[in-house]
PDB file of N, CA and C in Angstrom:
ATOM      1  N   MET A  13       2.837  -2.534  48.535  1.00 80.00           N
ATOM      2  CA  MET A  13       2.258  -1.735  49.572  1.00 80.00           C
ATOM      3  C   MET A  13       1.132  -2.532  50.214  1.00 80.00           C
ATOM      4  N   PRO A  14       1.190  -2.685  51.532  1.00 83.00           N
ATOM      5  CA  PRO A  14       0.117  -3.418  52.211  1.00 83.00           C
ATOM      6  C   PRO A  14      -1.169  -2.590  52.260  1.00 83.00           C
ATOM      7  N   ILE A  15      -2.291  -3.255  52.105  1.00 90.00           N
ATOM      8  CA  ILE A  15      -3.600  -2.614  52.224  1.00 90.00           C
ATOM      9  C   ILE A  15      -4.300  -3.252  53.409  1.00 90.00           C
ATOM     10  N   VAL A  16      -4.697  -2.402  54.354  1.00 90.00           N
ATOM     11  CA  VAL A  16      -5.367  -2.872  55.564  1.00 90.00           C
ATOM     12  C   VAL A  16      -6.670  -2.090  55.709  1.00 90.00           C
ATOM     13  N   ASP A  17      -7.414  -2.311  56.790  1.00 88.00           N
ATOM     14  CA  ASP A  17      -8.642  -1.543  56.979  1.00 88.00           C
ATOM     15  C   ASP A  17      -8.389  -0.343  57.885  1.00 88.00           C
ATOM     16  N   GLY A  18      -9.434   0.445  58.072  1.00 83.00           N
ATOM     17  CA  GLY A  18      -9.319   1.694  58.815  1.00 83.00           C
ATOM     18  C   GLY A  18      -8.908   1.563  60.259  1.00 83.00           C
ATOM     19  N   ASN A  19      -8.958   0.369  60.825  1.00 86.00           N
ATOM     20  CA  ASN A  19      -8.495   0.168  62.201  1.00 86.00           C
ATOM     21  C   ASN A  19      -7.029   0.533  62.356  1.00 86.00           C
ATOM     22  N   ALA A  20      -6.269   0.509  61.264  1.00 86.00           N
ATOM     23  CA  ALA A  20      -4.845   0.833  61.307  1.00 86.00           C
ATOM     24  C   ALA A  20      -4.599   2.294  61.682  1.00 86.00           C
ATOM     25  N   LEU A  21      -5.611   3.140  61.544  1.00 81.00           N
ATOM     26  CA  LEU A  21      -5.445   4.560  61.847  1.00 81.00           C
ATOM     27  C   LEU A  21      -5.963   4.950  63.228  1.00 81.00           C
ATOM     28  N   ALA A  22      -6.382   3.980  64.032  1.00 80.00           N
ATOM     29  CA  ALA A  22      -6.960   4.263  65.353  1.00 80.00           C
ATOM     30  C   ALA A  22      -6.013   5.083  66.224  1.00 80.00           C
ATOM     31  N   GLY A  23      -4.779   4.663  66.328  1.00 80.00           N
ATOM     32  CA  GLY A  23      -3.815   5.380  67.164  1.00 80.00           C
ATOM     33  C   GLY A  23      -3.500   6.767  66.647  1.00 80.00           C
ATOM     34  N   PRO A  24      -3.066   6.877  65.381  1.00 77.00           N
ATOM     35  CA  PRO A  24      -2.707   8.193  64.859  1.00 77.00           C
ATOM     36  C   PRO A  24      -3.841   9.222  64.890  1.00 77.00           C
ATOM     37  N   LEU A  25      -5.079   8.784  64.744  1.00 76.00           N
ATOM     38  CA  LEU A  25      -6.184   9.740  64.674  1.00 76.00           C
ATOM     39  C   LEU A  25      -6.925   9.940  65.994  1.00 76.00           C
ATOM     40  N   ALA A  26      -6.530   9.246  67.038  1.00 77.00           N
ATOM     41  CA  ALA A  26      -7.222   9.368  68.328  1.00 77.00           C
ATOM     42  C   ALA A  26      -7.204  10.808  68.847  1.00 77.00           C
ATOM     43  N   SER A  27      -6.105  11.508  68.651  1.00 70.00           N
ATOM     44  CA  SER A  27      -6.017  12.882  69.145  1.00 70.00           C
ATOM     45  C   SER A  27      -6.912  13.831  68.360  1.00 70.00           C
ATOM     46  N   VAL A  28      -7.315  13.454  67.159  1.00 70.00           N
ATOM     47  CA  VAL A  28      -8.152  14.313  66.324  1.00 70.00           C
ATOM     48  C   VAL A  28      -9.621  13.915  66.402  1.00 70.00           C
ATOM     49  N   LEU A  29      -9.904  12.611  66.365  1.00 74.00           N
ATOM     50  CA  LEU A  29     -11.278  12.124  66.245  1.00 74.00           C
ATOM     51  C   LEU A  29     -11.836  11.472  67.500  1.00 74.00           C
ATOM     52  N   GLY A  30     -11.075  11.452  68.581  1.00 74.00           N
ATOM     53  CA  GLY A  30     -11.570  10.869  69.824  1.00 74.00           C
ATOM     54  C   GLY A  30     -10.857   9.587  70.174  1.00 74.00           C
ATOM     55  N   ALA A  31     -11.160   9.073  71.359  1.00 77.00           N
ATOM     56  CA  ALA A  31     -10.461   7.913  71.907  1.00 77.00           C
ATOM     57  C   ALA A  31     -10.512   6.700  70.989  1.00 77.00           C
ATOM     58  N   ASP A  32     -11.645   6.456  70.359  1.00 83.00           N
ATOM     59  CA  ASP A  32     -11.734   5.354  69.405  1.00 83.00           C
ATOM     60  C   ASP A  32     -12.080   5.930  68.044  1.00 83.00           C
ATOM     61  N   ALA A  33     -11.050   6.380  67.343  1.00 83.00           N
ATOM     62  CA  ALA A  33     -11.233   7.036  66.047  1.00 83.00           C
ATOM     63  C   ALA A  33     -11.906   6.132  65.025  1.00 83.00           C
ATOM     64  N   THR A  34     -11.795   4.824  65.199  1.00 86.00           N
ATOM     65  CA  THR A  34     -12.386   3.907  64.217  1.00 86.00           C
ATOM     66  C   THR A  34     -13.908   3.992  64.198  1.00 86.00           C
ATOM     67  N   LEU A  35     -14.509   4.548  65.255  1.00 88.00           N
ATOM     68  CA  LEU A  35     -15.962   4.696  65.310  1.00 88.00           C
ATOM     69  C   LEU A  35     -16.451   5.983  64.663  1.00 88.00           C
ATOM     70  N   ALA A  36     -15.539   6.922  64.379  1.00 89.00           N
ATOM     71  CA  ALA A  36     -15.928   8.175  63.733  1.00 89.00           C
ATOM     72  C   ALA A  36     -16.507   7.871  62.355  1.00 89.00           C
ATOM     73  N   VAL A  37     -17.655   8.464  62.075  1.00 93.00           N
ATOM     74  CA  VAL A  37     -18.319   8.252  60.783  1.00 93.00           C
ATOM     75  C   VAL A  37     -17.895   9.364  59.839  1.00 93.00           C
ATOM     76  N   LEU A  38     -17.373   8.959  58.678  1.00 95.00           N
ATOM     77  CA  LEU A  38     -16.910   9.899  57.661  1.00 95.00           C
ATOM     78  C   LEU A  38     -17.889   9.894  56.493  1.00 95.00           C
ATOM     79  N   ARG A  39     -18.332  11.083  56.062  1.00 97.00           N
ATOM     80  CA  ARG A  39     -19.191  11.170  54.885  1.00 97.00           C
ATOM     81  C   ARG A  39     -18.312  11.504  53.680  1.00 97.00           C
ATOM     82  N   CYS A  40     -18.338  10.622  52.693  1.00 97.00           N
ATOM     83  CA  CYS A  40     -17.511  10.762  51.503  1.00 97.00           C
ATOM     84  C   CYS A  40     -18.030  11.896  50.610  1.00 97.00           C
ATOM     85  N   ALA A  41     -17.135  12.783  50.203  1.00 97.00           N
ATOM     86  CA  ALA A  41     -17.502  13.871  49.297  1.00 97.00           C
ATOM     87  C   ALA A  41     -17.727  13.362  47.875  1.00 97.00           C
ATOM     88  N   GLY A  42     -17.194  12.181  47.569  1.00 97.00           N
ATOM     89  CA  GLY A  42     -17.345  11.629  46.229  1.00 97.00           C
ATOM     90  C   GLY A  42     -18.692  10.985  45.982  1.00 97.00           C
ATOM     91  N   CYS A  43     -19.095  10.082  46.876  1.00 98.00           N
ATOM     92  CA  CYS A  43     -20.328   9.320  46.642  1.00 98.00           C
ATOM     93  C   CYS A  43     -21.390   9.525  47.719  1.00 98.00           C
ATOM     94  N   GLY A  44     -21.054  10.223  48.793  1.00 97.00           N
ATOM     95  CA  GLY A  44     -22.026  10.500  49.846  1.00 97.00           C
ATOM     96  C   GLY A  44     -22.178   9.412  50.889  1.00 97.00           C
ATOM     97  N   THR A  45     -21.460   8.298  50.730  1.00 96.00           N
ATOM     98  CA  THR A  45     -21.534   7.217  51.699  1.00 96.00           C
ATOM     99  C   THR A  45     -21.046   7.696  53.064  1.00 96.00           C
ATOM    100  N   ALA A  46     -21.716   7.280  54.125  1.00 97.00           N
ATOM    101  CA  ALA A  46     -21.298   7.603  55.490  1.00 97.00           C
ATOM    102  C   ALA A  46     -21.034   6.295  56.216  1.00 97.00           C
ATOM    103  N   ASP A  47     -19.763   6.019  56.483  1.00 96.00           N
ATOM    104  CA  ASP A  47     -19.348   4.788  57.154  1.00 96.00           C
ATOM    105  C   ASP A  47     -18.284   5.100  58.194  1.00 96.00           C
ATOM    106  N   PRO A  48     -18.147   4.223  59.191  1.00 94.00           N
ATOM    107  CA  PRO A  48     -17.077   4.397  60.176  1.00 94.00           C
ATOM    108  C   PRO A  48     -15.695   4.285  59.515  1.00 94.00           C
ATOM    109  N   LEU A  49     -14.746   4.978  60.099  1.00 92.00           N
ATOM    110  CA  LEU A  49     -13.359   4.917  59.628  1.00 92.00           C
ATOM    111  C   LEU A  49     -12.877   3.476  59.521  1.00 92.00           C
ATOM    112  N   ALA A  50     -13.322   2.627  60.428  1.00 93.00           N
ATOM    113  CA  ALA A  50     -12.889   1.224  60.447  1.00 93.00           C
ATOM    114  C   ALA A  50     -13.208   0.498  59.140  1.00 93.00           C
ATOM    115  N   LEU A  51     -14.181   0.987  58.376  1.00 95.00           N
ATOM    116  CA  LEU A  51     -14.568   0.304  57.141  1.00 95.00           C
ATOM    117  C   LEU A  51     -13.866   0.822  55.895  1.00 95.00           C
ATOM    118  N   THR A  52     -12.990   1.814  56.062  1.00 96.00           N
ATOM    119  CA  THR A  52     -12.263   2.323  54.901  1.00 96.00           C
ATOM    120  C   THR A  52     -11.163   1.347  54.481  1.00 96.00           C
ATOM    121  N   ARG A  53     -10.623   1.560  53.296  1.00 96.00           N
ATOM    122  CA  ARG A  53      -9.441   0.816  52.830  1.00 96.00           C
ATOM    123  C   ARG A  53      -8.233   1.709  53.064  1.00 96.00           C
ATOM    124  N   VAL A  54      -7.256   1.214  53.803  1.00 95.00           N
ATOM    125  CA  VAL A  54      -6.081   2.018  54.140  1.00 95.00           C
ATOM    126  C   VAL A  54      -4.856   1.462  53.430  1.00 95.00           C
ATOM    127  N   TYR A  55      -4.184   2.343  52.720  1.00 96.00           N
ATOM    128  CA  TYR A  55      -2.945   2.004  52.018  1.00 96.00           C
ATOM    129  C   TYR A  55      -1.806   2.598  52.841  1.00 96.00           C
ATOM    130  N   ARG A  56      -0.866   1.739  53.266  1.00 93.00           N
ATOM    131  CA  ARG A  56       0.219   2.187  54.133  1.00 93.00           C
ATOM    132  C   ARG A  56       1.551   2.091  53.410  1.00 93.00           C
ATOM    133  N   THR A  57       2.347   3.139  53.548  1.00 91.00           N
ATOM    134  CA  THR A  57       3.711   3.155  53.023  1.00 91.00           C
ATOM    135  C   THR A  57       4.595   3.754  54.114  1.00 91.00           C
ATOM    136  N   PRO A  58       5.911   3.706  53.942  1.00 89.00           N
ATOM    137  CA  PRO A  58       6.789   4.349  54.920  1.00 89.00           C
ATOM    138  C   PRO A  58       6.539   5.856  55.048  1.00 89.00           C
ATOM    139  N   MET A  59       5.959   6.477  54.018  1.00 88.00           N
ATOM    140  CA  MET A  59       5.689   7.917  54.051  1.00 88.00           C
ATOM    141  C   MET A  59       4.423   8.262  54.829  1.00 88.00           C
ATOM    142  N   GLY A  60       3.496   7.296  54.970  1.00 92.00           N
ATOM    143  CA  GLY A  60       2.265   7.579  55.679  1.00 92.00           C
ATOM    144  C   GLY A  60       1.147   6.645  55.261  1.00 92.00           C
ATOM    145  N   SER A  61      -0.082   7.048  55.581  1.00 94.00           N
ATOM    146  CA  SER A  61      -1.259   6.229  55.290  1.00 94.00           C
ATOM    147  C   SER A  61      -2.311   7.054  54.571  1.00 94.00           C
ATOM    148  N   VAL A  62      -3.058   6.385  53.706  1.00 96.00           N
ATOM    149  CA  VAL A  62      -4.167   7.005  52.984  1.00 96.00           C
ATOM    150  C   VAL A  62      -5.380   6.108  53.148  1.00 96.00           C
ATOM    151  N   ALA A  63      -6.484   6.664  53.656  1.00 96.00           N
ATOM    152  CA  ALA A  63      -7.734   5.914  53.802  1.00 96.00           C
ATOM    153  C   ALA A  63      -8.661   6.304  52.657  1.00 96.00           C
ATOM    154  N   ARG A  64      -9.177   5.290  51.953  1.00 97.00           N
ATOM    155  CA  ARG A  64     -10.054   5.526  50.800  1.00 97.00           C
ATOM    156  C   ARG A  64     -11.434   4.947  51.047  1.00 97.00           C
ATOM    157  N   CYS A  65     -12.425   5.574  50.462  1.00 97.00           N
ATOM    158  CA  CYS A  65     -13.803   5.112  50.532  1.00 97.00           C
ATOM    159  C   CYS A  65     -13.927   3.767  49.824  1.00 97.00           C
ATOM    160  N   ARG A  66     -14.613   2.824  50.450  1.00 95.00           N
ATOM    161  CA  ARG A  66     -14.834   1.520  49.811  1.00 95.00           C
ATOM    162  C   ARG A  66     -15.828   1.629  48.660  1.00 95.00           C
ATOM    163  N   GLY A  67     -16.671   2.640  48.675  1.00 95.00           N
ATOM    164  CA  GLY A  67     -17.678   2.779  47.642  1.00 95.00           C
ATOM    165  C   GLY A  67     -17.157   3.340  46.332  1.00 95.00           C
ATOM    166  N   CYS A  68     -16.280   4.366  46.417  1.00 97.00           N
ATOM    167  CA  CYS A  68     -15.846   5.030  45.179  1.00 97.00           C
ATOM    168  C   CYS A  68     -14.346   5.299  45.097  1.00 97.00           C
ATOM    169  N   ASP A  69     -13.585   4.921  46.114  1.00 97.00           N
ATOM    170  CA  ASP A  69     -12.125   5.057  46.149  1.00 97.00           C
ATOM    171  C   ASP A  69     -11.635   6.493  46.367  1.00 97.00           C
ATOM    172  N   THR A  70     -12.518   7.409  46.754  1.00 98.00           N
ATOM    173  CA  THR A  70     -12.101   8.773  47.080  1.00 98.00           C
ATOM    174  C   THR A  70     -11.166   8.749  48.288  1.00 98.00           C
ATOM    175  N   VAL A  71     -10.125   9.575  48.271  1.00 98.00           N
ATOM    176  CA  VAL A  71      -9.222   9.698  49.422  1.00 98.00           C
ATOM    177  C   VAL A  71      -9.945  10.469  50.516  1.00 98.00           C
ATOM    178  N   LEU A  72     -10.215   9.797  51.637  1.00 97.00           N
ATOM    179  CA  LEU A  72     -10.924  10.411  52.755  1.00 97.00           C
ATOM    180  C   LEU A  72      -9.981  11.016  53.776  1.00 97.00           C
ATOM    181  N   VAL A  73      -8.901  10.291  54.104  1.00 94.00           N
ATOM    182  CA  VAL A  73      -7.980  10.703  55.165  1.00 94.00           C
ATOM    183  C   VAL A  73      -6.550  10.442  54.727  1.00 94.00           C
ATOM    184  N   THR A  74      -5.663  11.387  55.028  1.00 96.00           N
ATOM    185  CA  THR A  74      -4.230  11.164  54.857  1.00 96.00           C
ATOM    186  C   THR A  74      -3.556  11.421  56.207  1.00 96.00           C
ATOM    187  N   VAL A  75      -2.573  10.595  56.536  1.00 92.00           N
ATOM    188  CA  VAL A  75      -1.808  10.754  57.775  1.00 92.00           C
ATOM    189  C   VAL A  75      -0.329  10.625  57.431  1.00 92.00           C
ATOM    190  N   VAL A  76       0.440  11.653  57.775  1.00 94.00           N
ATOM    191  CA  VAL A  76       1.881  11.637  57.533  1.00 94.00           C
ATOM    192  C   VAL A  76       2.582  11.997  58.832  1.00 94.00           C
ATOM    193  N   ASP A  77       3.478  11.131  59.301  1.00 87.00           N
ATOM    194  CA  ASP A  77       4.309  11.434  60.455  1.00 87.00           C
ATOM    195  C   ASP A  77       5.628  11.992  59.944  1.00 87.00           C
ATOM    196  N   ALA A  78       5.923  13.229  60.340  1.00 89.00           N
ATOM    197  CA  ALA A  78       7.137  13.901  59.883  1.00 89.00           C
ATOM    198  C   ALA A  78       7.906  14.385  61.101  1.00 89.00           C
ATOM    199  N   GLY A  79       8.782  13.529  61.593  1.00 86.00           N
ATOM    200  CA  GLY A  79       9.555  13.890  62.775  1.00 86.00           C
ATOM    201  C   GLY A  79       8.660  14.052  63.992  1.00 86.00           C
ATOM    202  N   ASP A  80       8.632  15.258  64.545  1.00 89.00           N
ATOM    203  CA  ASP A  80       7.842  15.495  65.751  1.00 89.00           C
ATOM    204  C   ASP A  80       6.425  15.989  65.452  1.00 89.00           C
ATOM    205  N   ARG A  81       6.029  15.977  64.183  1.00 89.00           N
ATOM    206  CA  ARG A  81       4.686  16.428  63.803  1.00 89.00           C
ATOM    207  C   ARG A  81       3.922  15.342  63.074  1.00 89.00           C
ATOM    208  N   ARG A  82       2.619  15.349  63.266  1.00 85.00           N
ATOM    209  CA  ARG A  82       1.729  14.452  62.529  1.00 85.00           C
ATOM    210  C   ARG A  82       0.793  15.333  61.708  1.00 85.00           C
ATOM    211  N   TRP A  83       0.775  15.115  60.405  1.00 91.00           N
ATOM    212  CA  TRP A  83      -0.072  15.877  59.495  1.00 91.00           C
ATOM    213  C   TRP A  83      -1.267  15.010  59.114  1.00 91.00           C
ATOM    214  N   VAL A  84      -2.458  15.513  59.373  1.00 89.00           N
ATOM    215  CA  VAL A  84      -3.690  14.790  59.064  1.00 89.00           C
ATOM    216  C   VAL A  84      -4.501  15.642  58.096  1.00 89.00           C
ATOM    217  N   GLY A  85      -4.900  15.026  56.994  1.00 93.00           N
ATOM    218  CA  GLY A  85      -5.751  15.710  56.023  1.00 93.00           C
ATOM    219  C   GLY A  85      -7.035  14.922  55.827  1.00 93.00           C
ATOM    220  N   LEU A  86      -8.105  15.617  55.559  1.00 94.00           N
ATOM    221  CA  LEU A  86      -9.405  14.996  55.297  1.00 94.00           C
ATOM    222  C   LEU A  86      -9.925  15.506  53.944  1.00 94.00           C
ATOM    223  N   PRO A  87      -9.170  15.297  52.878  1.00 96.00           N
ATOM    224  CA  PRO A  87      -9.493  15.925  51.592  1.00 96.00           C
ATOM    225  C   PRO A  87     -10.818  15.498  50.968  1.00 96.00           C
ATOM    226  N   GLY A  88     -11.222  14.268  51.145  1.00 96.00           N
ATOM    227  CA  GLY A  88     -12.452  13.791  50.531  1.00 96.00           C
ATOM    228  C   GLY A  88     -13.556  13.524  51.525  1.00 96.00           C
ATOM    229  N   THR A  89     -13.411  14.071  52.727  1.00 95.00           N
ATOM    230  CA  THR A  89     -14.409  13.872  53.769  1.00 95.00           C
ATOM    231  C   THR A  89     -15.262  15.123  53.863  1.00 95.00           C
ATOM    232  N   ARG A  90     -16.534  14.972  53.587  1.00 95.00           N
ATOM    233  CA  ARG A  90     -17.466  16.108  53.639  1.00 95.00           C
ATOM    234  C   ARG A  90     -17.834  16.452  55.075  1.00 95.00           C
ATOM    235  N   ALA A  91     -17.956  15.432  55.936  1.00 92.00           N
ATOM    236  CA  ALA A  91     -18.328  15.658  57.328  1.00 92.00           C
ATOM    237  C   ALA A  91     -17.844  14.492  58.174  1.00 92.00           C
ATOM    238  N   VAL A  92     -17.668  14.759  59.473  1.00 88.00           N
ATOM    239  CA  VAL A  92     -17.247  13.730  60.430  1.00 88.00           C
ATOM    240  C   VAL A  92     -18.207  13.765  61.610  1.00 88.00           C
ATOM    241  N   ALA A  93     -18.696  12.584  61.990  1.00 87.00           N
ATOM    242  CA  ALA A  93     -19.550  12.473  63.183  1.00 87.00           C
ATOM    243  C   ALA A  93     -18.801  11.612  64.197  1.00 87.00           C
ATOM    244  N   THR A  94     -18.646  12.124  65.410  1.00 77.00           N
ATOM    245  CA  THR A  94     -17.975  11.366  66.467  1.00 77.00           C
ATOM    246  C   THR A  94     -18.942  11.162  67.611  1.00 77.00           C
ATOM    247  N   SER A  95     -18.580  10.262  68.497  1.00 71.00           N
ATOM    248  CA  SER A  95     -19.418   9.938  69.647  1.00 71.00           C
ATOM    249  C   SER A  95     -18.550   9.899  70.882  1.00 71.00           C
ATOM    250  N   ASP A  96     -19.122  10.239  72.014  1.00 58.00           N
ATOM    251  CA  ASP A  96     -18.399  10.182  73.291  1.00 58.00           C
ATOM    252  C   ASP A  96     -18.395   8.781  73.877  1.00 58.00           C
ATOM    253  N   THR A  97     -19.118   7.851  73.286  1.00 52.00           N
ATOM    254  CA  THR A  97     -19.211   6.505  73.832  1.00 52.00           C
ATOM    255  C   THR A  97     -18.156   5.608  73.258  1.00 52.00           C
TER     256      THR A  97
END
């Protein structure tokens, strides 16, 4: 399974987190770290992607494309901060 950074989720999450989703700051429910999505570790498989906190490995974001639907979960994200810039 390839491991990439959070930039891999820019397209899939743009409709949820804004035009440049990689700039959205996610606060980890596990360790409290607040970092941009771009700094997460993303594990990609044919079933979808999972973004994990670099600090404690908590699952922050899940993305699954299922036919005509995209399922996005934020199970380990306590808060999200986005910007219009």
